Coordinates of N, CA and C in Angstrom, one line a residue:
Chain A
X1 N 123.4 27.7 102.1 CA 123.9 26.7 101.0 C 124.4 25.5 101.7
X2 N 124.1 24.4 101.0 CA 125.0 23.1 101.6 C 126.1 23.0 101.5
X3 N 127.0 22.2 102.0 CA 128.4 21.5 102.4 C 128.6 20.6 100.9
X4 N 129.6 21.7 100.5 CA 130.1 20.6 98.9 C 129.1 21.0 97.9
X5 N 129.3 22.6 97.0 CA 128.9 23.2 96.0 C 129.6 23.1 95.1
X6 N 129.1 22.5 94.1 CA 130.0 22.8 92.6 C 129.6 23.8 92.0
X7 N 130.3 24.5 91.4 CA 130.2 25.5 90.4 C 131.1 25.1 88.9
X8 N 130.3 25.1 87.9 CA 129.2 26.0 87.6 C 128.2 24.8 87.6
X9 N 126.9 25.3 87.7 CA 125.7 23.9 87.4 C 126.0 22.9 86.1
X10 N 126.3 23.7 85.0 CA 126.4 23.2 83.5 C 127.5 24.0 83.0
X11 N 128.4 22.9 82.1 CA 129.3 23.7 81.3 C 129.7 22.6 80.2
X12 N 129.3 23.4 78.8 CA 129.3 22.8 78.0 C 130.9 23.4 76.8
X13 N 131.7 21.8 76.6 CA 132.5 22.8 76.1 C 133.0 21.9 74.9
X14 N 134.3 22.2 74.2 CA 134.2 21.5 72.5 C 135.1 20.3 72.7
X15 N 135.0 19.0 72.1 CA 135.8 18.0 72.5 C 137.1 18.5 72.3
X16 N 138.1 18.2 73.4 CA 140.0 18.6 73.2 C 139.7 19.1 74.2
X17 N 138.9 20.2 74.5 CA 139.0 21.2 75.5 C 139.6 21.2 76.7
X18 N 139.9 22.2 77.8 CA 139.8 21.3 79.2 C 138.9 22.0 80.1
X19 N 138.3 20.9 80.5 CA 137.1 21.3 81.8 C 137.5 21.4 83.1
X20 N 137.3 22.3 83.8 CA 137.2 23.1 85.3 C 136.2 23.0 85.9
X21 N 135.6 22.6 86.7 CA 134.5 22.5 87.6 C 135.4 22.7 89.3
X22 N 134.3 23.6 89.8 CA 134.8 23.9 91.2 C 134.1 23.2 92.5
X23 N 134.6 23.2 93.7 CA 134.0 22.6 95.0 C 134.0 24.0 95.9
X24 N 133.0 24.1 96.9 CA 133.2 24.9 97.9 C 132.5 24.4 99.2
X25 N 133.3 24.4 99.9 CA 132.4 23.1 101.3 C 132.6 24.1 102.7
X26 N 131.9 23.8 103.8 CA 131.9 25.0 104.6 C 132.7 24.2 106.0
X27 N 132.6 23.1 106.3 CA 133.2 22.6 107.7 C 134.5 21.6 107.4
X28 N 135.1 21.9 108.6 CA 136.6 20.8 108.3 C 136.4 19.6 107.8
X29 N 137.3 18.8 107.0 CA 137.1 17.7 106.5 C 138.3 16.9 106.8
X30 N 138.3 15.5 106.7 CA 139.0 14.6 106.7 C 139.4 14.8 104.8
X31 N 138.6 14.3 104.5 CA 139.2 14.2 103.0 C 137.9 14.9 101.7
X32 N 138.1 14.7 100.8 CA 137.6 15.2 99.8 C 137.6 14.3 98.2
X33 N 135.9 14.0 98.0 CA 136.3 13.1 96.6 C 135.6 13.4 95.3
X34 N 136.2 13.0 94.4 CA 135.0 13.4 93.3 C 134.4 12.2 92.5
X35 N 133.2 12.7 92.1 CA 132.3 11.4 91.8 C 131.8 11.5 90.1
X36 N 131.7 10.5 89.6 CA 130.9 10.8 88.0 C 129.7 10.1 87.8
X37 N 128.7 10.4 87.6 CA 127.4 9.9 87.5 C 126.8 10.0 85.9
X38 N 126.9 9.2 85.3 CA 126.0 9.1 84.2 C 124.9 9.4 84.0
X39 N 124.0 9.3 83.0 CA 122.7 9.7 83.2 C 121.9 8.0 83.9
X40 N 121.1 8.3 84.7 CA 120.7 6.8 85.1 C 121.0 6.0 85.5
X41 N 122.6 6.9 85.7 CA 123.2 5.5 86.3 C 124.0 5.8 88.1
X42 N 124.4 4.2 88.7 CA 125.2 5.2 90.2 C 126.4 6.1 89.7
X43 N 126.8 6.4 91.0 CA 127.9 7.4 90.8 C 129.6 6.8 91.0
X44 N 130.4 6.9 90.3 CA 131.8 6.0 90.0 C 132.6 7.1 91.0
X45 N 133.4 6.5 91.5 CA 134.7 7.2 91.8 C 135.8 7.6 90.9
X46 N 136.2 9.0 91.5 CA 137.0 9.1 90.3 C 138.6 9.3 91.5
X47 N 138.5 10.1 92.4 CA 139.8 10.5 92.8 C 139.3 11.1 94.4
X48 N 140.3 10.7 95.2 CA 140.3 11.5 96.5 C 141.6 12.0 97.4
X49 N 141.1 13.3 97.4 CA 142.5 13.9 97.9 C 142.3 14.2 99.4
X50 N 142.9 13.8 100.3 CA 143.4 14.3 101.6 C 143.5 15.4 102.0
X51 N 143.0 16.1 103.7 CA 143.0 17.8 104.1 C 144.4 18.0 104.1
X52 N 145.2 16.9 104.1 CA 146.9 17.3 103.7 C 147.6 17.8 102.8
X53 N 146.7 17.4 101.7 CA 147.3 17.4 100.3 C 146.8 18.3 99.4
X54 N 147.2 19.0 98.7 CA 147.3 20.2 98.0 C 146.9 20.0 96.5
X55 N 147.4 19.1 95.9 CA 147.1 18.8 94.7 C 147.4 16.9 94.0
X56 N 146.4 16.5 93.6 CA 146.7 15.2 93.2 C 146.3 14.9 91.8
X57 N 146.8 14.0 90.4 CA 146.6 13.5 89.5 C 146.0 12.2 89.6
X58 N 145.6 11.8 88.4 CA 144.8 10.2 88.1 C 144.5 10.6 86.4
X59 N 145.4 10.0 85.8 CA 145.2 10.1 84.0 C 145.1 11.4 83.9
X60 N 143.7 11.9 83.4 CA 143.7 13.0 82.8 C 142.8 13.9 83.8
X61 N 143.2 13.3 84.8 CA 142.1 14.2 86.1 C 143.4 14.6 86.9
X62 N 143.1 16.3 87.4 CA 143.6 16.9 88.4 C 143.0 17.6 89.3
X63 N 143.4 17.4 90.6 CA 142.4 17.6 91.6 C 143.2 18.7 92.8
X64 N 142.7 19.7 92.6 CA 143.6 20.7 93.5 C 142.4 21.0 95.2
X65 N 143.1 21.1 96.2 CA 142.4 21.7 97.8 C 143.3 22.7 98.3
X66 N 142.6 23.3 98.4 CA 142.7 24.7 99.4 C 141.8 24.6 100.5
X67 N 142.6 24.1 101.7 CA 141.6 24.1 103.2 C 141.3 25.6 103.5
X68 N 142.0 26.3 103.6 CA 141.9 27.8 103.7 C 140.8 28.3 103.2
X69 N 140.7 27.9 102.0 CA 139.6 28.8 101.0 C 138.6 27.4 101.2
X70 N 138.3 26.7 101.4 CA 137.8 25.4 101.9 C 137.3 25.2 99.9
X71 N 138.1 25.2 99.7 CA 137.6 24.8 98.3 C 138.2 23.5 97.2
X72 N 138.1 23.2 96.4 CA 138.8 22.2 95.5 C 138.1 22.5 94.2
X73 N 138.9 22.1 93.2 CA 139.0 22.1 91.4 C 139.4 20.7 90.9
X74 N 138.5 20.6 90.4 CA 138.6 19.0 89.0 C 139.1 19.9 87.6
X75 N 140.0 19.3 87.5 CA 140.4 19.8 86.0 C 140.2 18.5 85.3
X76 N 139.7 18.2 84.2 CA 139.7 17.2 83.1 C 140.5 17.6 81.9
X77 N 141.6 17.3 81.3 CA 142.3 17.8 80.5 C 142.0 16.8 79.1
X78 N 142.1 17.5 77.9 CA 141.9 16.5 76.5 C 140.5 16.1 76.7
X79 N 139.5 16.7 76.9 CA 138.3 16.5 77.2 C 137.6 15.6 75.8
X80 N 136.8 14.1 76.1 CA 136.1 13.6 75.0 C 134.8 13.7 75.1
X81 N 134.1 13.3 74.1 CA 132.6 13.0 74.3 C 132.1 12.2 75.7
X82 N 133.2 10.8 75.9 CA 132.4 9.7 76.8 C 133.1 10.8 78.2
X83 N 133.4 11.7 78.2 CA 133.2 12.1 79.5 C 131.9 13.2 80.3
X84 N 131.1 13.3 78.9 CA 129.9 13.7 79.1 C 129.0 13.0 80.2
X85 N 129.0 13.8 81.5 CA 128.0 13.2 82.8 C 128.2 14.5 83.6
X86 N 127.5 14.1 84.6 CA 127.3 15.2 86.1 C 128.4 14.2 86.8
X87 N 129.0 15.9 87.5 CA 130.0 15.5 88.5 C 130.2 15.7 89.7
X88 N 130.4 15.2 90.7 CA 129.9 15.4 92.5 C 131.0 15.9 93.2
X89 N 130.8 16.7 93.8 CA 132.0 16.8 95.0 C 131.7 16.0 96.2
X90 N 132.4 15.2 96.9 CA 131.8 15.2 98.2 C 132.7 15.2 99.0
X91 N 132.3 15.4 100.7 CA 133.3 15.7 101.3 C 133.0 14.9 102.7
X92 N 134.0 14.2 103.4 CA 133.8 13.8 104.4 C 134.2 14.3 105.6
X93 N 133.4 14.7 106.7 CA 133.5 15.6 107.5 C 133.9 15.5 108.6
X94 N 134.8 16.0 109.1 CA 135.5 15.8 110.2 C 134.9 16.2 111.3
X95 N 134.4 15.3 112.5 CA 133.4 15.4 113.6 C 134.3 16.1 114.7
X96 N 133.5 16.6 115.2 CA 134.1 17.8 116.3 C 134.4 16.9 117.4
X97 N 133.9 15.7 117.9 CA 134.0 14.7 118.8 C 134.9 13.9 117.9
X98 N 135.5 13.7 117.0 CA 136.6 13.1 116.9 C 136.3 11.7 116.6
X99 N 135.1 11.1 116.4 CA 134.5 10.0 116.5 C 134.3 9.7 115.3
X100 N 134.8 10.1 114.1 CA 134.8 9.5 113.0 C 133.5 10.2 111.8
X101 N 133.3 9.7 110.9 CA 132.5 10.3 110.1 C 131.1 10.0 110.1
X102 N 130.4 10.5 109.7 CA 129.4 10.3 109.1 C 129.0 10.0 107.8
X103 N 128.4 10.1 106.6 CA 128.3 9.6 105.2 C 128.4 11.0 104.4
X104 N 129.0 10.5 103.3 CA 129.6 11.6 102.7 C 128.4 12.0 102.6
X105 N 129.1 14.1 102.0 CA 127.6 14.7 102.1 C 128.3 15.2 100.1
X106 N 127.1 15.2 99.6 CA 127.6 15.5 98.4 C 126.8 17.0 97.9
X107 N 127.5 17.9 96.7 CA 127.0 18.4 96.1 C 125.9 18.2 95.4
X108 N 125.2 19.6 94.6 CA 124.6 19.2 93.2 C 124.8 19.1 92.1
X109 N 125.8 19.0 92.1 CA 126.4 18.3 90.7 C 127.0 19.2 89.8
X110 N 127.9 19.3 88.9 CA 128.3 20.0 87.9 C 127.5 19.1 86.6
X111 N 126.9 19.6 85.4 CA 126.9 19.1 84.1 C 127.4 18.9 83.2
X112 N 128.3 18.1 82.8 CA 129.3 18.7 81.6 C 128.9 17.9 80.6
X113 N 129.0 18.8 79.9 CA 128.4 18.3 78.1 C 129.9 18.8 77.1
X114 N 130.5 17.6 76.4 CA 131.6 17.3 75.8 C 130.6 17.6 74.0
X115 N 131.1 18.9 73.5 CA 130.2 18.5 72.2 C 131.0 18.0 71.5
X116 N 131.0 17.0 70.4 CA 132.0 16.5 69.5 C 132.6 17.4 68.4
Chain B
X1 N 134.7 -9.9 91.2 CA 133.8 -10.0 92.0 C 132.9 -9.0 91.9
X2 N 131.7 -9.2 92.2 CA 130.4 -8.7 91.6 C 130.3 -6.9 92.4
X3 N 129.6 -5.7 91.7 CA 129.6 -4.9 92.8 C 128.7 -4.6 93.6
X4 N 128.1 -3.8 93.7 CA 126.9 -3.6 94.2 C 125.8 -3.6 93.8
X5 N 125.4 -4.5 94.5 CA 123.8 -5.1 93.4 C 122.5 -4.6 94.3
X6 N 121.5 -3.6 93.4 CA 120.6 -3.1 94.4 C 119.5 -3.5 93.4
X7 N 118.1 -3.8 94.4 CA 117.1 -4.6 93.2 C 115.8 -4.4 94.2
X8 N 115.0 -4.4 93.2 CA 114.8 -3.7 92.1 C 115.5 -2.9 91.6
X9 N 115.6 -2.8 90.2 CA 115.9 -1.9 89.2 C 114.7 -0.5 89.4
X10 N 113.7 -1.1 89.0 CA 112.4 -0.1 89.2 C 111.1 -1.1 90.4
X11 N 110.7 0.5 90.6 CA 109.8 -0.3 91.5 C 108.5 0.9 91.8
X12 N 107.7 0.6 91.2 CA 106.1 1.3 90.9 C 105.2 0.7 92.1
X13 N 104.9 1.9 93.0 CA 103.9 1.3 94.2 C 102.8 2.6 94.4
X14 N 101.6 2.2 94.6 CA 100.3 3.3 94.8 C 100.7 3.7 96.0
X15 N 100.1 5.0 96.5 CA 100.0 5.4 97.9 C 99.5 4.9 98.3
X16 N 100.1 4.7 99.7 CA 100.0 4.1 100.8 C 100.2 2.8 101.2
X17 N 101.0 2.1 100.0 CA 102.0 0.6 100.0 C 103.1 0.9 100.6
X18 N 103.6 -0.2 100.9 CA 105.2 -0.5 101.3 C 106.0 -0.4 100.3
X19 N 107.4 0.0 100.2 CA 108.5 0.3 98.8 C 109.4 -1.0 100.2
X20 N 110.2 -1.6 99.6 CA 111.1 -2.5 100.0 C 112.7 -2.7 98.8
X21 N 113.5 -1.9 99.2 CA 114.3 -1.5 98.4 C 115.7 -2.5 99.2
X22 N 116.3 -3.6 98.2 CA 117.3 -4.4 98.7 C 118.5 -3.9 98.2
X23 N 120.0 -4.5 98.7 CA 120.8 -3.4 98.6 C 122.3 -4.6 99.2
X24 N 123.0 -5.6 98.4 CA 123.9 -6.3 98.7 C 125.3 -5.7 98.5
X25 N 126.2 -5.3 99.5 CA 127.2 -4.8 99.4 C 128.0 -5.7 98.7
X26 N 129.3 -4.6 98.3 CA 130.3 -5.4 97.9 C 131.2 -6.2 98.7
X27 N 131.2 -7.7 98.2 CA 131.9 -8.4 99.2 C 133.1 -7.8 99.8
X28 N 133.5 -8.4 101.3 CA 134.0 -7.6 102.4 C 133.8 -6.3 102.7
X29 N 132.9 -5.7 102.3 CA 132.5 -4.3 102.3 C 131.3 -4.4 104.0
X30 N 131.6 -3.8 105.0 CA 130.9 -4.0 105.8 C 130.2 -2.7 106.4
X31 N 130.3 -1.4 105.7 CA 129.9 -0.4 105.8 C 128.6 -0.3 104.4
X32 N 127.6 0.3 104.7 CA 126.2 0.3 103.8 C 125.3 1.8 104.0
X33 N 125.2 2.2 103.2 CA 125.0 3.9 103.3 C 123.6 3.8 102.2
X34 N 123.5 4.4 102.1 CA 121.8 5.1 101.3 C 121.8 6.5 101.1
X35 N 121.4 6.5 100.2 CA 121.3 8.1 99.6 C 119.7 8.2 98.6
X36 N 119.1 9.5 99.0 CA 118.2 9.8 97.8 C 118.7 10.7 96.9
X37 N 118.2 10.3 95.5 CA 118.5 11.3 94.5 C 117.4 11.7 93.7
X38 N 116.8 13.3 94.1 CA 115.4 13.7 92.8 C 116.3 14.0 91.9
X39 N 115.8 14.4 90.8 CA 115.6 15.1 89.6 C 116.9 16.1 89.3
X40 N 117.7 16.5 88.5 CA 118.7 17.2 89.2 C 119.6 17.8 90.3
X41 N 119.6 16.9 91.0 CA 119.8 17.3 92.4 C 120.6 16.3 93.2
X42 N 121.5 16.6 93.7 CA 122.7 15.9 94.2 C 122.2 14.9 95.0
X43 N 122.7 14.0 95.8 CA 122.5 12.7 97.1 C 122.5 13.4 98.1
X44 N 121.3 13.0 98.4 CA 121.1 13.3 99.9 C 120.9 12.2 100.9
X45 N 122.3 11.7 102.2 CA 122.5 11.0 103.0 C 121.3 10.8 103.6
X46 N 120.8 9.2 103.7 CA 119.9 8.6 104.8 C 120.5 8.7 105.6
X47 N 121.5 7.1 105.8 CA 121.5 6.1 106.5 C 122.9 5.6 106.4
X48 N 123.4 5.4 107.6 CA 125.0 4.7 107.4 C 124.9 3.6 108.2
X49 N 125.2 2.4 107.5 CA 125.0 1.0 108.6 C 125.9 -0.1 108.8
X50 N 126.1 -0.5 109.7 CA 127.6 -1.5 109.8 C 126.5 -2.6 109.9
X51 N 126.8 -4.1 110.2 CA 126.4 -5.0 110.0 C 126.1 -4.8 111.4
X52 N 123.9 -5.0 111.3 CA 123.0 -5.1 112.5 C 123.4 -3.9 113.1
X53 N 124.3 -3.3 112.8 CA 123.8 -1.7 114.0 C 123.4 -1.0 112.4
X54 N 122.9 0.1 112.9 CA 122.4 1.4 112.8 C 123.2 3.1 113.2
X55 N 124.7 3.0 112.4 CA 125.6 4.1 112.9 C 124.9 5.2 112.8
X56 N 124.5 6.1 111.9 CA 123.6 7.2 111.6 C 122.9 7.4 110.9
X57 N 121.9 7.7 111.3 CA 120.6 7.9 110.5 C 119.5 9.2 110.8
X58 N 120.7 10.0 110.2 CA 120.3 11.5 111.1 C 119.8 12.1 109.4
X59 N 119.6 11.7 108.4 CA 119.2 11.9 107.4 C 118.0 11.2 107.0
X60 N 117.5 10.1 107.8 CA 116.3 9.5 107.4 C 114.5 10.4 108.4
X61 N 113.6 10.1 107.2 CA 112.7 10.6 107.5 C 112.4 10.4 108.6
X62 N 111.9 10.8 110.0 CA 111.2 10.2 111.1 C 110.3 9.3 111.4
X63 N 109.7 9.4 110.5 CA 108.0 8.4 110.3 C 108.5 7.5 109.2
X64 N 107.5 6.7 109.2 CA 108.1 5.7 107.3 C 109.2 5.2 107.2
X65 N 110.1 5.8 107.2 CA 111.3 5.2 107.0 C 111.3 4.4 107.8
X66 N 112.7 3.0 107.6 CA 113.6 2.4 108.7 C 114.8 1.9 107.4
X67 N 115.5 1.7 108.0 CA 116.7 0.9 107.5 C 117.6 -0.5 108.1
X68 N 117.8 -1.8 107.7 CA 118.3 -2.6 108.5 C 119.4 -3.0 107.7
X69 N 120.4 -3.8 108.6 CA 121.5 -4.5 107.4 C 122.0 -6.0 108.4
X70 N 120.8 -6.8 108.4 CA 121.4 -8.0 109.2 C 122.4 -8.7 108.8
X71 N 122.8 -9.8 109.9 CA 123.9 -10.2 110.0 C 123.9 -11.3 108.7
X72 N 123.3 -11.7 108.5 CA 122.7 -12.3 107.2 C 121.7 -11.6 105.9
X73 N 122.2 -11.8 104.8 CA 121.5 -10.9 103.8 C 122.0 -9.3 103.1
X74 N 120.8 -9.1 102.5 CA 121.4 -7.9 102.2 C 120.8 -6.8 102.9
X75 N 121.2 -5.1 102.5 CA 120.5 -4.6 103.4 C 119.5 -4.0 102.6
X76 N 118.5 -3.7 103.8 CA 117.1 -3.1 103.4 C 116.7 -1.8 103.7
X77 N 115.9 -0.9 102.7 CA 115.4 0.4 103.0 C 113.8 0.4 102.9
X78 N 113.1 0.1 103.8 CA 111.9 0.3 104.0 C 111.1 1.4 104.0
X79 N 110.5 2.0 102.8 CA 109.4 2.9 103.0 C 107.6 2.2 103.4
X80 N 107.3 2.8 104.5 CA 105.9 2.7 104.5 C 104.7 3.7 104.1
X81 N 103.6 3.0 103.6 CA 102.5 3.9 103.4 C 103.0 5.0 102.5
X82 N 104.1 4.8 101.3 CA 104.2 6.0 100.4 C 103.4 7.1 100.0
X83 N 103.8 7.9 100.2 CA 103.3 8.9 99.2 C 104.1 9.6 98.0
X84 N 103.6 10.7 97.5 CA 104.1 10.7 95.7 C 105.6 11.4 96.1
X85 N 105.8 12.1 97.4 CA 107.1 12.8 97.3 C 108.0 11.9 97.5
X86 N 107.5 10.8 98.0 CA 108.4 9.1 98.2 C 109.3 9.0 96.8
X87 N 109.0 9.8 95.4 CA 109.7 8.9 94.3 C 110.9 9.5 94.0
X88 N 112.0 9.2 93.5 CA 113.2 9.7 93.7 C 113.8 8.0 93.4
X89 N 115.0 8.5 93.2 CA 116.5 7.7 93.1 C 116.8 7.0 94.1
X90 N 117.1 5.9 94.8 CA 117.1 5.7 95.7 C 118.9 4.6 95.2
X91 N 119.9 5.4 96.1 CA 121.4 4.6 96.0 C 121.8 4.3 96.8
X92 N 122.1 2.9 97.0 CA 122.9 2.5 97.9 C 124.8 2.5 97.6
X93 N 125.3 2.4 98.5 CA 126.8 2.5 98.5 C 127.4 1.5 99.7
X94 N 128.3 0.9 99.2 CA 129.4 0.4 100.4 C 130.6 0.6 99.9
X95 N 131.5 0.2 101.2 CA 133.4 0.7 101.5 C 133.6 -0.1 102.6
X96 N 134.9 -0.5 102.9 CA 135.5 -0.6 104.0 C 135.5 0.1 104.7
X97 N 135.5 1.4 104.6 CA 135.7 2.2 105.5 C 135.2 3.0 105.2
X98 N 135.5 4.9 105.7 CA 134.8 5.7 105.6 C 135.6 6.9 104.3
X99 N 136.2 5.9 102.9 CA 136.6 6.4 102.1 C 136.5 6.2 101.1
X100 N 136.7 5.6 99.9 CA 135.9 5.8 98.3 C 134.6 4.9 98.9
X101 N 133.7 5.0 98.0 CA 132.0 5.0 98.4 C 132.1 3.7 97.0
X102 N 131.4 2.9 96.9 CA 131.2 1.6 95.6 C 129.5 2.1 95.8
X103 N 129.1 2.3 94.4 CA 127.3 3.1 94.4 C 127.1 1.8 93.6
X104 N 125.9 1.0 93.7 CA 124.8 0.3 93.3 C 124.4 1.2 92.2
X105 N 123.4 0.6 91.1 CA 123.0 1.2 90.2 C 121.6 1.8 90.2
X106 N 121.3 1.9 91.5 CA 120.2 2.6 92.2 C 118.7 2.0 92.1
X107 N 117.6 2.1 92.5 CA 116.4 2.1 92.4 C 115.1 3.1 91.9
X108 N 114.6 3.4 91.3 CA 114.0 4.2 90.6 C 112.5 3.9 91.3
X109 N 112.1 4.5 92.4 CA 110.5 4.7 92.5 C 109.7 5.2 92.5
X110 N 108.8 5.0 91.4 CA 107.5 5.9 91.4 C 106.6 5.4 92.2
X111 N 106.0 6.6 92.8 CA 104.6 6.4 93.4 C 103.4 7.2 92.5
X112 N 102.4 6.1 92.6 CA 101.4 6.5 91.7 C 100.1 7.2 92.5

């Protein structure tokens, strides 16, 4: 499997709700970000959290890391319709030579469908 | 200020044409990255380029491909002699640095 899996592929849930989507990445990282892609369209930033940092907010986005379990969680809370898109993990990788990164490597995406 | 402007929007070429895919970062943005995207399926890293070098490009095809980002202009993703697995999403991204990513609204190529 690749570096930066989301789980689940698709999750469809009722507008208000809150959505969960998970990351699981296999080598050390510098940091960790999550991305929103519309249909057809590029991919927006939404939030990035640090191998330091444990848990971070932005509105109605919460973004939790466990280096240990090399993993991370996007929560969306009060979920609407316009949040309906695929959503990326990606992760920037921390080089064994110390020499900086390479380009993020990203997931395949989570689907979330917001029904009204 | 403007963001990432990648152009063509679409770009339809027969096999065995050249695809010339342009790609103007966001101003002061001196880092330029490439990504393909099929059909369901997440970004997959080319190409990472500072102005006139070539940092990595341990993700681009061997053959066909090249990638440039002169000191003037925007940067470029050259496919040669396409063929049909050539069609795909094609995104560009710039940053300062090696942290939030600014994505272009991509390129869409079919090969016919």
């Amino acid at each position: 499997s690749q570096q930066g899996e989301e789980d689940p592929q698709a999750l469809s849930i009722q507008e208000g709700e809150n959505a969960t989507m998970n990351c699981s990445y296999k080598t050390s990282i510098n940091n960790l970000q999550w991305y929103r892609q519309n249909s057809g369209r590029g991919l927006v930033h939404l939030i990035l959290i640090r191998s330091n940092e444990r848990e971070k907010h932005s509105g109605r986005l919460r973004v939790t890391l466990d280096t240990s379990k090399k993993s991370s969680s996007l929560l969306i809370t009060a979920s609407r319709a316009a949040d309906t898109a695929s959503y990326f993990c990606a992760t920037d990788r921390l080089k064994e030579s110390g020499g900086g990164a390479d380009g993020l490597t990203f997931g395949k995406g989570t689907h979330l469908i917001i029904q009204p | 200020n403007a963001g990432v402007m990648q152009n063509p929007r679409h770009l339809v070429r027969r096999r065995g044409q050249e695809a010339r895919l342009r790609c103007s970062p966001m101003k002061g943005h001196s880092h330029v990255y490439w990504y393909r995207q099929l059909p369901e399926e997440g970004l997959k890293f080319m190409v990472y380029l500072q102005k006139e070098n070539i940092i990595d490009e341990s993700g681009m095809p061997k053959e066909r491909f090249s990638a440039e980002f002169p000191k003037e202009g925007p940067s470029i993703l050259r496919i040669q002699q396409v063929v049909r697995g050539d069609s795909a999403a094609y995104f560009c991204a710039s940053s300062t640095r090696h942290e939030k990513l600014f994505f272009g609204s991509g390129t869409q190529l079919s090969v016919l």
